[in-house]
CSV table of N, CA and C in Angstrom, one decimal:
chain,number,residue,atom,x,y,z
W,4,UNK,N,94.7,108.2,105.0
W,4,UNK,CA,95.5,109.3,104.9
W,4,UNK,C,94.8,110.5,104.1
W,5,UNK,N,95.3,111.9,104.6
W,5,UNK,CA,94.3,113.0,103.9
W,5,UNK,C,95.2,112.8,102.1
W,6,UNK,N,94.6,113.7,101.3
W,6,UNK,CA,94.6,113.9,100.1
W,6,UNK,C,95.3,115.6,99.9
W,7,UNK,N,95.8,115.7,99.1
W,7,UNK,CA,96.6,117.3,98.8
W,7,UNK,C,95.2,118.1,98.2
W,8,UNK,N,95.5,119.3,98.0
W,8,UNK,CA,94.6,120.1,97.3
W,8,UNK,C,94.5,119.5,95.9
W,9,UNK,N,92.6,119.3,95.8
W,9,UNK,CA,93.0,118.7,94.4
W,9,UNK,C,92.8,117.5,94.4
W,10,UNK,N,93.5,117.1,94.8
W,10,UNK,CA,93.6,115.5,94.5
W,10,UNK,C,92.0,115.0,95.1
W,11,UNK,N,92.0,114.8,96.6
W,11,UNK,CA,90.8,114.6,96.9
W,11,UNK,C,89.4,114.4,96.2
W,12,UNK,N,89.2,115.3,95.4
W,12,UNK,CA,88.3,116.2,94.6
W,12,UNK,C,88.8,115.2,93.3
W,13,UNK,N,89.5,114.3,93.0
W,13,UNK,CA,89.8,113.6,91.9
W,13,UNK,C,90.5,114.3,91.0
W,14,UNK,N,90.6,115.7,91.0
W,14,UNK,CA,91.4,116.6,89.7
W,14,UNK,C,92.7,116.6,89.8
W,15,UNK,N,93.0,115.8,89.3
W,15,UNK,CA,94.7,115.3,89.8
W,15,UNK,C,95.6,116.1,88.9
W,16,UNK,N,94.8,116.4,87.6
W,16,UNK,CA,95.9,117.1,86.4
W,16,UNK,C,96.1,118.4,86.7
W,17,UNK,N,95.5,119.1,87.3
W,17,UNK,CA,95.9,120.5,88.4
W,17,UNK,C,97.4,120.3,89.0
W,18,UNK,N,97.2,119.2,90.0
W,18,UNK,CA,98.7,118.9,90.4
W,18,UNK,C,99.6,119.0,89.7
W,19,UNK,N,99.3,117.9,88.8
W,19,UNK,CA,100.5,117.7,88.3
W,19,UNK,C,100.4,118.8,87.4
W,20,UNK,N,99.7,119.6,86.6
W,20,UNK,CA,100.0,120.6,85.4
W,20,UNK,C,101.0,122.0,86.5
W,21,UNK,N,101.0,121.8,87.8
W,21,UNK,CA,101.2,122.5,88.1
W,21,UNK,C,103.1,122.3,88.6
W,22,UNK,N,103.1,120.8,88.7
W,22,UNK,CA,104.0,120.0,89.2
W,22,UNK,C,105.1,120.4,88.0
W,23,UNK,N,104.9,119.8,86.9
W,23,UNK,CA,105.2,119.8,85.9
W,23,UNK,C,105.8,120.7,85.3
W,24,UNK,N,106.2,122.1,85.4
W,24,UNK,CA,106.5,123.0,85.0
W,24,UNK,C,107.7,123.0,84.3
W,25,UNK,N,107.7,123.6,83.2
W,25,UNK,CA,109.6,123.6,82.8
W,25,UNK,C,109.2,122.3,81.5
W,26,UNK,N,110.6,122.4,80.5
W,26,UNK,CA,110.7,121.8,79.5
W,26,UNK,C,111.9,120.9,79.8
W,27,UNK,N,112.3,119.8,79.1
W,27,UNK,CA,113.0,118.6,79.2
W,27,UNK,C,112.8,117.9,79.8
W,28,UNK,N,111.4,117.2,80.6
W,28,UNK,CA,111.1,116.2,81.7
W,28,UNK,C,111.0,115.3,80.1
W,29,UNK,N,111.2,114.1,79.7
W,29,UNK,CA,111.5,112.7,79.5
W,29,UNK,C,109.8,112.1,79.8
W,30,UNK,N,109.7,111.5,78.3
W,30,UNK,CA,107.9,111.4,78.4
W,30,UNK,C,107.9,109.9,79.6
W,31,UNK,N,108.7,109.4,79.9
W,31,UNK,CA,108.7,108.4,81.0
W,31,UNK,C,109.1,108.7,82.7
W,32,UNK,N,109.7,110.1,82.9
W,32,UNK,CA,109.5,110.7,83.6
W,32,UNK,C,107.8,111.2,84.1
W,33,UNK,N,108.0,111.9,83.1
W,33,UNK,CA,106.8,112.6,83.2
W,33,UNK,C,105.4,111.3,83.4
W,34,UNK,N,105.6,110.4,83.2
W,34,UNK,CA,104.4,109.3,83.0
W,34,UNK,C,104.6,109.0,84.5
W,35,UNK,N,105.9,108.8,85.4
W,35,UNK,CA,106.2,108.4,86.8
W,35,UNK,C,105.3,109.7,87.6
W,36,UNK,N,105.4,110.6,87.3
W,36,UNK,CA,104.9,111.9,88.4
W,36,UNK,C,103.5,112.2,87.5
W,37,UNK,N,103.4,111.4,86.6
W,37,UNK,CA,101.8,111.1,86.5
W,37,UNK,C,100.5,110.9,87.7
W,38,UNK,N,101.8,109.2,87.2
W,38,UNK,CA,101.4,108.0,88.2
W,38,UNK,C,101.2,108.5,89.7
W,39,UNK,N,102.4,109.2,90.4
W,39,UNK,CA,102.1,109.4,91.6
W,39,UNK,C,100.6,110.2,91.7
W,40,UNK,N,100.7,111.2,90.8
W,40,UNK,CA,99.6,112.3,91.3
W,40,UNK,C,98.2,110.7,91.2
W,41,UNK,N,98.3,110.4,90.1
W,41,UNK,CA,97.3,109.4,90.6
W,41,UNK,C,97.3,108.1,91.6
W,42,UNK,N,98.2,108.3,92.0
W,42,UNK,CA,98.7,107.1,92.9
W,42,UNK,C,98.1,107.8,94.6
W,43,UNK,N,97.8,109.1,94.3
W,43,UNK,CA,98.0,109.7,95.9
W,43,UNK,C,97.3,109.2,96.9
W,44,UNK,N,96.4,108.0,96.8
W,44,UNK,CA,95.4,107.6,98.3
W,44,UNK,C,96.8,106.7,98.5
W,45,UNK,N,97.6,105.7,97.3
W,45,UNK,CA,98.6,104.7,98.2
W,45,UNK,C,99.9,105.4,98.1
W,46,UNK,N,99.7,105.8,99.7
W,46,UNK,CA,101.5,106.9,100.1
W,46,UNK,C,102.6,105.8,99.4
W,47,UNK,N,102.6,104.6,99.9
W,47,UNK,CA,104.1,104.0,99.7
W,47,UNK,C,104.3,103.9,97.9
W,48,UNK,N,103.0,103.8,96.9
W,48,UNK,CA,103.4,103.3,95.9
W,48,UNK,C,103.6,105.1,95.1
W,49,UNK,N,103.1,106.1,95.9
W,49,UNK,CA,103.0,107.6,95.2
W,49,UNK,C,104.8,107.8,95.7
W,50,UNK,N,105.2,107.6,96.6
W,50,UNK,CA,106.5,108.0,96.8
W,50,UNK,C,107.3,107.2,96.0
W,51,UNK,N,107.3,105.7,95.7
W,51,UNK,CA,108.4,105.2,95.1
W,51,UNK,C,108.4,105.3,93.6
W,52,UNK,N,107.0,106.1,93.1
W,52,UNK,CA,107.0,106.2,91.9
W,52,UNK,C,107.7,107.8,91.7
W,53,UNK,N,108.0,108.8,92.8
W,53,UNK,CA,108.2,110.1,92.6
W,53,UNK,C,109.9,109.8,92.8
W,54,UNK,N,110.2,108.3,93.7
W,54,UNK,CA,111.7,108.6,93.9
W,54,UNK,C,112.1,107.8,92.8
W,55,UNK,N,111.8,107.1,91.6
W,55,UNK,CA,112.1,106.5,90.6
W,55,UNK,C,112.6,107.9,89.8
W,56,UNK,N,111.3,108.7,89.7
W,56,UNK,CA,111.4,109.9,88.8
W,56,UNK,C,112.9,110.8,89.1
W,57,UNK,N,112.6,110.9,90.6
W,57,UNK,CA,113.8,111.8,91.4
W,57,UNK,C,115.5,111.0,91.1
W,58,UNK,N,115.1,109.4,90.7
W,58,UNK,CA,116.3,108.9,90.5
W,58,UNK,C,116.6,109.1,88.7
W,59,UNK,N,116.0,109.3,88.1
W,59,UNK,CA,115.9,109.4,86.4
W,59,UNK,C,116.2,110.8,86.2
W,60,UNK,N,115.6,111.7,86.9
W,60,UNK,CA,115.6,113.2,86.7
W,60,UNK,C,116.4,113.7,88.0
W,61,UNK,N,116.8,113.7,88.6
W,61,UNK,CA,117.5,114.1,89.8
W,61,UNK,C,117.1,115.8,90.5
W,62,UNK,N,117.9,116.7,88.9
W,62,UNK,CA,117.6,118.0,88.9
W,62,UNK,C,116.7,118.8,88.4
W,63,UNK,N,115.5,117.6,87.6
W,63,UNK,CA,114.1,118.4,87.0
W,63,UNK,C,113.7,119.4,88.1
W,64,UNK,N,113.5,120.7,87.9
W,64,UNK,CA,112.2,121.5,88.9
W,64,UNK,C,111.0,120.8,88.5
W,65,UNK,N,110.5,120.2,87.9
W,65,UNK,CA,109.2,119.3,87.8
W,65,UNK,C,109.2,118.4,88.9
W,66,UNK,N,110.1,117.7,88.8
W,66,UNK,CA,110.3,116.3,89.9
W,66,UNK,C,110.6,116.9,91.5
W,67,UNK,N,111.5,118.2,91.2
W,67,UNK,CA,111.6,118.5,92.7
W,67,UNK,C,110.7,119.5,93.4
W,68,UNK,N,109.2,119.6,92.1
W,68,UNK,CA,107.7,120.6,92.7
W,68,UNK,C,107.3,119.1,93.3
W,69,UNK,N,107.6,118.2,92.3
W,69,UNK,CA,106.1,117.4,92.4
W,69,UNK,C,106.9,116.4,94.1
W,70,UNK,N,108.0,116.1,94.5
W,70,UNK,CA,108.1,115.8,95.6
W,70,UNK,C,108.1,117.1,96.8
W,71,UNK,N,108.3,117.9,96.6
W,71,UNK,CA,108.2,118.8,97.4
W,71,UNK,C,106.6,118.5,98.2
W,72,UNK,N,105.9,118.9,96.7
W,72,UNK,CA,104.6,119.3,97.2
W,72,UNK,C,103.9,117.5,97.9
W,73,UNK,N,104.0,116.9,97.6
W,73,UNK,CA,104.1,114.7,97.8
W,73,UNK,C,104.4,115.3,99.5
W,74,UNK,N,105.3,115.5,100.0
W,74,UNK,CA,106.0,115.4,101.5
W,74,UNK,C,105.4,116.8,101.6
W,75,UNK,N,104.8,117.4,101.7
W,75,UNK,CA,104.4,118.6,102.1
W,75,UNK,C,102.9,118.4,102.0
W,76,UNK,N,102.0,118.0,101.6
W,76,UNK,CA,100.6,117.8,101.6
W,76,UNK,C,100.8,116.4,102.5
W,77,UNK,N,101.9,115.7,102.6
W,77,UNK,CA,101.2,114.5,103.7
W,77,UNK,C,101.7,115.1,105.0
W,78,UNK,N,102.4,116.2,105.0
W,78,UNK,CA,102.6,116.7,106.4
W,78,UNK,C,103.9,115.7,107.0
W,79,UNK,N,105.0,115.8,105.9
W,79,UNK,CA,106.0,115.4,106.2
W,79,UNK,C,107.1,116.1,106.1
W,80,UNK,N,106.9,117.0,106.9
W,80,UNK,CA,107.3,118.7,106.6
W,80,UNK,C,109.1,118.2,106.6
W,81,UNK,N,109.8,117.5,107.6
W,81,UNK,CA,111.2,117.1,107.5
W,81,UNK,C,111.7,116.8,106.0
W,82,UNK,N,111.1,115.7,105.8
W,82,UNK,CA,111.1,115.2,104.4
W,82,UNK,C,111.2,116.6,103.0
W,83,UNK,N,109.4,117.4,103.2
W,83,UNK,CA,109.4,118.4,102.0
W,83,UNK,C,110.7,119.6,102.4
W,84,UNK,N,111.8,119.6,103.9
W,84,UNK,CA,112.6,121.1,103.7
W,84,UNK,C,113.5,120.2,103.0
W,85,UNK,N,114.1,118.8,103.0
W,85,UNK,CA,114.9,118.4,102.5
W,85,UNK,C,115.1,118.6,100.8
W,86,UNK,N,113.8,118.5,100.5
W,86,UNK,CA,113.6,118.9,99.3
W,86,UNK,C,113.8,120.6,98.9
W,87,UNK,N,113.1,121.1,99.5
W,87,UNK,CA,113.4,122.4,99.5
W,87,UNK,C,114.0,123.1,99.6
W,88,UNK,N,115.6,122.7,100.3
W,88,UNK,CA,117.0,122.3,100.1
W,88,UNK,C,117.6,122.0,98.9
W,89,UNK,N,116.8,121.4,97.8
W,89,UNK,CA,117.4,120.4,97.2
W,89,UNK,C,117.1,121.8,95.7
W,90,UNK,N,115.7,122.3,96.1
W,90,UNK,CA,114.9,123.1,95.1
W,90,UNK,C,116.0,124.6,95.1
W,91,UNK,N,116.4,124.5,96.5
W,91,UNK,CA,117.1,126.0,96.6
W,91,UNK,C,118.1,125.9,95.7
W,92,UNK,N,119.1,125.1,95.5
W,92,UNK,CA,120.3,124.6,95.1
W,92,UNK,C,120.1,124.5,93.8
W,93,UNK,N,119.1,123.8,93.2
W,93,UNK,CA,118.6,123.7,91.9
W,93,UNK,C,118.3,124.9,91.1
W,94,UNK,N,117.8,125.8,91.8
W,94,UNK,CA,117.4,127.3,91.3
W,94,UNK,C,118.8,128.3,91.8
W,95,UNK,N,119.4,128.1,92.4
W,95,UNK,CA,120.8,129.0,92.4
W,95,UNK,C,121.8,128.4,91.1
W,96,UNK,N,121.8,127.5,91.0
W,96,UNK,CA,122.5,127.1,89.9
W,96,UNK,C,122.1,127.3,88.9
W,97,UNK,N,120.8,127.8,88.5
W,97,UNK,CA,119.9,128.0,87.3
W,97,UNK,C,120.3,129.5,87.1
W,98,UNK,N,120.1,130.5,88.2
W,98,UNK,CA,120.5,131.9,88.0
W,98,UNK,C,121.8,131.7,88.1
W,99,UNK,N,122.7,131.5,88.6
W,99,UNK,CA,124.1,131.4,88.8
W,99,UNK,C,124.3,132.3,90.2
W,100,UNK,N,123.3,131.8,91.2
W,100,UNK,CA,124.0,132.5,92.2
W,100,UNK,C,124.8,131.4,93.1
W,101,UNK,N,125.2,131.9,94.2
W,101,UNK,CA,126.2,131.2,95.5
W,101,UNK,C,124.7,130.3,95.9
W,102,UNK,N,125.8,129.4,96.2
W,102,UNK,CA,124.8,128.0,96.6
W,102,UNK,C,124.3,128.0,97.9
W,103,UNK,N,124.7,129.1,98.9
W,103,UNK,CA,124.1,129.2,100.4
W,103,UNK,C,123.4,130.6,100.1
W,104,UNK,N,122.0,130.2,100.4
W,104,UNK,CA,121.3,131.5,100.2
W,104,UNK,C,121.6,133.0,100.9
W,105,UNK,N,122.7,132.8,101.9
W,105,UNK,CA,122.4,133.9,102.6
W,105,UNK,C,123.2,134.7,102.0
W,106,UNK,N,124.3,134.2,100.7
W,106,UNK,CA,125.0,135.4,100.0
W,106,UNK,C,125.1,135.7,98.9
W,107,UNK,N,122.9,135.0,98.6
W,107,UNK,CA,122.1,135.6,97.4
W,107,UNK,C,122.3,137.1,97.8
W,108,UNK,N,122.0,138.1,96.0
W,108,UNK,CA,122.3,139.6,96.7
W,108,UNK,C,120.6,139.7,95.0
W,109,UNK,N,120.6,140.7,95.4
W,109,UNK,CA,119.4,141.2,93.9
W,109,UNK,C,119.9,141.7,93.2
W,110,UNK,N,122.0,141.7,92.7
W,110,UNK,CA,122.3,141.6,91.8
W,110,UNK,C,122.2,140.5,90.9
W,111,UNK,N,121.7,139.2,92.1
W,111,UNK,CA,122.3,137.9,91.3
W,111,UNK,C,121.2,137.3,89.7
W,112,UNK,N,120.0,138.2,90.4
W,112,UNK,CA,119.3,137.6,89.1
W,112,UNK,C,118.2,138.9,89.2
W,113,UNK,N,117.2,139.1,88.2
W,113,UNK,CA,116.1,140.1,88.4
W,113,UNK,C,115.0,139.0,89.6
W,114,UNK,N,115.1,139.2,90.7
W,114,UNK,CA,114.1,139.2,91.2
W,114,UNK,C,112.7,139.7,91.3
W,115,UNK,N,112.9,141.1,90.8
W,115,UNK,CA,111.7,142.0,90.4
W,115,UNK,C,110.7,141.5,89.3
W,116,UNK,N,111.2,140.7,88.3
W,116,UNK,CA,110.7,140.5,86.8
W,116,UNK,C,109.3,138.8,87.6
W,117,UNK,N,108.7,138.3,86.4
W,117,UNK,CA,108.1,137.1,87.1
W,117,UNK,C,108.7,136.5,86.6
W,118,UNK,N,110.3,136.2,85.8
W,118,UNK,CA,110.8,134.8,85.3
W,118,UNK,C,110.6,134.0,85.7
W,119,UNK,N,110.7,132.4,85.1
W,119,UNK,CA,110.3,131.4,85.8
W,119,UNK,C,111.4,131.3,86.7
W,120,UNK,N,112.9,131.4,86.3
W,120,UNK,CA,114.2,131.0,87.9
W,120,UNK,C,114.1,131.5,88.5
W,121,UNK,N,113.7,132.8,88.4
W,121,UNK,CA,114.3,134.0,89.8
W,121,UNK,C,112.3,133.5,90.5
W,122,UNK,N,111.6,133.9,90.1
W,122,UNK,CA,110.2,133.1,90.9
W,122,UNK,C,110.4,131.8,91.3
W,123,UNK,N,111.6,130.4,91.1
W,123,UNK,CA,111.3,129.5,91.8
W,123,UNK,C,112.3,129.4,92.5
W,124,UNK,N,113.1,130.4,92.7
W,124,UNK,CA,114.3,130.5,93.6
W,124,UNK,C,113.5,131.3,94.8
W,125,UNK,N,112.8,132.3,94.7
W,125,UNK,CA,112.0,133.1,95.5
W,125,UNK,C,111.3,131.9,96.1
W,126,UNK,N,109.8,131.4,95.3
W,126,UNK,CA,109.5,130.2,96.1
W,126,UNK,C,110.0,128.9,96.5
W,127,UNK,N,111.5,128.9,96.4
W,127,UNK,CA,111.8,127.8,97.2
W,127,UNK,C,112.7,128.6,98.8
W,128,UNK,N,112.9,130.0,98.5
W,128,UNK,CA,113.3,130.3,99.3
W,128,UNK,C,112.2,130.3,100.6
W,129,UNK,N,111.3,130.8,100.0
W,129,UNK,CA,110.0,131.2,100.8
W,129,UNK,C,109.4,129.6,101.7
W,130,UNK,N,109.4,128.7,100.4
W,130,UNK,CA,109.0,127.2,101.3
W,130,UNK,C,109.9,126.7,102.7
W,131,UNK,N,111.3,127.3,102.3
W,131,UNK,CA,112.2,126.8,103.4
W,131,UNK,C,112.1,127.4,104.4
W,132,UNK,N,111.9,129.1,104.3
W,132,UNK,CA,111.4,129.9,105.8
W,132,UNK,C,110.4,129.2,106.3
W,133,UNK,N,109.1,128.9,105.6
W,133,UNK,CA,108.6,128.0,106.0
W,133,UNK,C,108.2,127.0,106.7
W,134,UNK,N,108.8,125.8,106.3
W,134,UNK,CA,109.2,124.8,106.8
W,134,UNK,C,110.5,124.9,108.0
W,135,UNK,N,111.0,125.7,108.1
W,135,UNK,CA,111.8,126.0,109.2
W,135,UNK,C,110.9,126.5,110.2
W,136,UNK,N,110.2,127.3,110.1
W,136,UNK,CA,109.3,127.8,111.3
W,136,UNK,C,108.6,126.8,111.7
W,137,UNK,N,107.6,126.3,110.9
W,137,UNK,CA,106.7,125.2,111.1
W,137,UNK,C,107.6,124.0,111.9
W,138,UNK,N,108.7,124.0,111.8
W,138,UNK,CA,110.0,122.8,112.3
W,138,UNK,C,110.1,123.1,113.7
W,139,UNK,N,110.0,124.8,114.1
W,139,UNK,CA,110.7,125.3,115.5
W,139,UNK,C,111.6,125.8,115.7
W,140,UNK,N,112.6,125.6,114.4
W,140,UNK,CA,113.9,126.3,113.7
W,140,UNK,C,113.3,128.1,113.3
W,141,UNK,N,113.0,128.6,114.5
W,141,UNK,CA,112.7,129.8,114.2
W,141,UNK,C,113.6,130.8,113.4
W,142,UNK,N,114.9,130.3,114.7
W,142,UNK,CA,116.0,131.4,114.1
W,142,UNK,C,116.5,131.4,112.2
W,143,UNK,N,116.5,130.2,112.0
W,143,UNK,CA,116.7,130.1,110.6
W,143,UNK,C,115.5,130.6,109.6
W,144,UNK,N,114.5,129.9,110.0
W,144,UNK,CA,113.3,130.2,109.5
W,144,UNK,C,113.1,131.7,109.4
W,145,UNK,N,113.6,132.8,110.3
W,145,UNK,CA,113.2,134.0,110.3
W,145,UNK,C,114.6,134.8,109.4
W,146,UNK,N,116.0,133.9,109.7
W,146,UNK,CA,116.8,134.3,108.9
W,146,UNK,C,116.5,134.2,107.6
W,147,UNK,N,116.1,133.2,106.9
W,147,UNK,CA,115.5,133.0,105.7
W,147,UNK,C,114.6,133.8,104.8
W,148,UNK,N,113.4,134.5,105.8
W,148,UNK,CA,112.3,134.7,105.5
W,148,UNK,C,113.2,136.9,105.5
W,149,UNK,N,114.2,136.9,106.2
W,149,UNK,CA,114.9,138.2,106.1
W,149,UNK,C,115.6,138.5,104.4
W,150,UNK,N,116.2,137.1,104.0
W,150,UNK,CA,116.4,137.4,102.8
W,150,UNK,C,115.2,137.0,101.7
W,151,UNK,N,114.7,136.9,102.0
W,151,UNK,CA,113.0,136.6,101.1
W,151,UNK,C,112.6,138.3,100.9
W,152,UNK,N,112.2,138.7,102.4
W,152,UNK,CA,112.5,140.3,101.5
W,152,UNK,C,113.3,141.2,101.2
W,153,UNK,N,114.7,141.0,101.5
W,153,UNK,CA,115.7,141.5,100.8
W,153,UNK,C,115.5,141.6,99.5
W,154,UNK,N,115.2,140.1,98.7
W,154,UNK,CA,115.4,139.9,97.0
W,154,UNK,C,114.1,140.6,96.7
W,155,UNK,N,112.7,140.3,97.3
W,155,UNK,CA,111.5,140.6,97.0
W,155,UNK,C,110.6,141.5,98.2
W,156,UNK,N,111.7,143.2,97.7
W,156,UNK,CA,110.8,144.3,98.7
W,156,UNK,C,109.8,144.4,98.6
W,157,UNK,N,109.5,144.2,97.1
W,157,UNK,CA,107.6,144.6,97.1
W,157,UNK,C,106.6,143.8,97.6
W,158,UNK,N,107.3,142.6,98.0
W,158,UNK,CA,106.2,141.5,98.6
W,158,UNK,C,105.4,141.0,97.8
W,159,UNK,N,105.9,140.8,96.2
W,159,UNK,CA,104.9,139.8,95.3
W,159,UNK,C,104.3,139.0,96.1
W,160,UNK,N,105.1,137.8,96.2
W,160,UNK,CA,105.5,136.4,97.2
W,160,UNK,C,104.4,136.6,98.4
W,161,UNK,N,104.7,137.6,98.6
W,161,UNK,CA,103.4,137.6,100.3
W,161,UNK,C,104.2,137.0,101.2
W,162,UNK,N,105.9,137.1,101.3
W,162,UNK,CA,106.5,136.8,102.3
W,162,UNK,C,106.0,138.0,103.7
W,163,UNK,N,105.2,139.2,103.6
W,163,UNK,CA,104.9,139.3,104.8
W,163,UNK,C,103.5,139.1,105.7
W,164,UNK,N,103.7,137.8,104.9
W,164,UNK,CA,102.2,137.1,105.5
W,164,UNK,C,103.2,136.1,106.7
W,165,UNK,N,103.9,135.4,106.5
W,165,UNK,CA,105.0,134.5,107.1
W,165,UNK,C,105.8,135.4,107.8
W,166,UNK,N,105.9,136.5,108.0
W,166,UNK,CA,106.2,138.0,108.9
W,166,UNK,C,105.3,137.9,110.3
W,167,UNK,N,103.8,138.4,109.9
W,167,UNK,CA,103.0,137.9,110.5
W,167,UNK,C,103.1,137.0,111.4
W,168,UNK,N,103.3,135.8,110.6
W,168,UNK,CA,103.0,134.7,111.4
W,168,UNK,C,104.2,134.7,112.2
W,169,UNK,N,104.8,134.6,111.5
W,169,UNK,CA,106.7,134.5,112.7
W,169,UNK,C,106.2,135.5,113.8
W,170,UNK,N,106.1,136.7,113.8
W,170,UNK,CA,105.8,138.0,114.6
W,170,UNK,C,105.1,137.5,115.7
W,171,UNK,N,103.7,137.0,115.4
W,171,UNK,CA,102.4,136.3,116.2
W,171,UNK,C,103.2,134.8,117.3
W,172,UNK,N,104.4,134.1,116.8
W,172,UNK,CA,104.3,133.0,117.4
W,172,UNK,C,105.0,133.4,118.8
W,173,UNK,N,104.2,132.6,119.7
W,173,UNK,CA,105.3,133.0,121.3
W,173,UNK,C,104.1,133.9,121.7
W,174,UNK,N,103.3,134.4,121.2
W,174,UNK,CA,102.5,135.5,121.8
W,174,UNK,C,101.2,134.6,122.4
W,175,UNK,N,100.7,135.3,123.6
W,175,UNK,CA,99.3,134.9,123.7
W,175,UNK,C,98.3,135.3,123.1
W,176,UNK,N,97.1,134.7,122.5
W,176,UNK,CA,96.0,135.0,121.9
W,176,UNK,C,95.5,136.7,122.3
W,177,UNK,N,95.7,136.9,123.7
W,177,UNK,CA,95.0,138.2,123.8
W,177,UNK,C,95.7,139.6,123.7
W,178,UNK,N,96.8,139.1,123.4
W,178,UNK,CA,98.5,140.0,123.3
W,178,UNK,C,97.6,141.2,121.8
């Protein structure tokens, strides 16, 4: 099986320092999404050590980077929107917005600023356009990626790189 960015390369504490983000992860948590990042050549023993974690910590944003990114580097893209479902809902409850993104508004939180909620509500927003396109689920995927720049006109995110791409697909190469 291939390896995520990183890991390959052996530098596994990248991942996870990156996985890891946020305060209150449980030093036995944290030792489980260790484990996976070092676990990553054996899929079956890296996932049951991330869903032990996902069962301990349910709502950590740590636990739901580090499986996100787990099903999304093995190219288990079904698996990582489910999560990224799970990340959207996690980060609306964090700013206090409505739990179906489409009746997030840019009063609901500073989107503009780089906080850590309102940036992992943005990137989980952004992973779901995402993974919806990459799925075939265009129509959603492009509904998605409409409120991506609603909250974020200036295009920190580089949601109009995923513009692009949505724009380009259906077309022929010589178009």
């Amino acid at each position: 099986m291939g390896a995520g960015p990183g890991v390959a390369s052996g530098i596994h504490d990248d991942w996870l320092e990156e996985a890891c983000m946020g305060h209150g992860l449980s030093a036995e948590v944290q030792a489980l999404v260790y484990a996976a990042a070092k676990s990553w050549d054996d899929e079956v023993r890296a996932e049951a050590l991330l869903a032990e974690a996902a069962q301990r910590a349910p709502d950590h944003a740590a636990v739901l980077i580090a499986r996100y990114r787990f099903y999304f580097y093995r190219n288990r893209l079904d698996d990582a929107l489910l999560v990224a479902c799970d990340c959207l809902a996690k980060a609306a409850s964090d700013i206090r917005a409505p739990l179906d993104w489409r009746a997030v508004e840019p009063s609901h939180a500073n989107f503009d600023s780089y906080g850590v909620l309102p940036r992992f509500y943005l990137f989980a927003l952004k992973g779901y356009a995402y993974l919806n396109m990459r799925l075939g689920n265009l129509g959603e995927g492009a509904q998605a990626l409409d409120k991506l720049e609603h909250l974020d006109p200036t295009d920190r995110l580089n949601g109009s790189v995923l513009r692009g791409v949505l724009d380009r697909m259906g077309r022929d190469d010589d178009d």
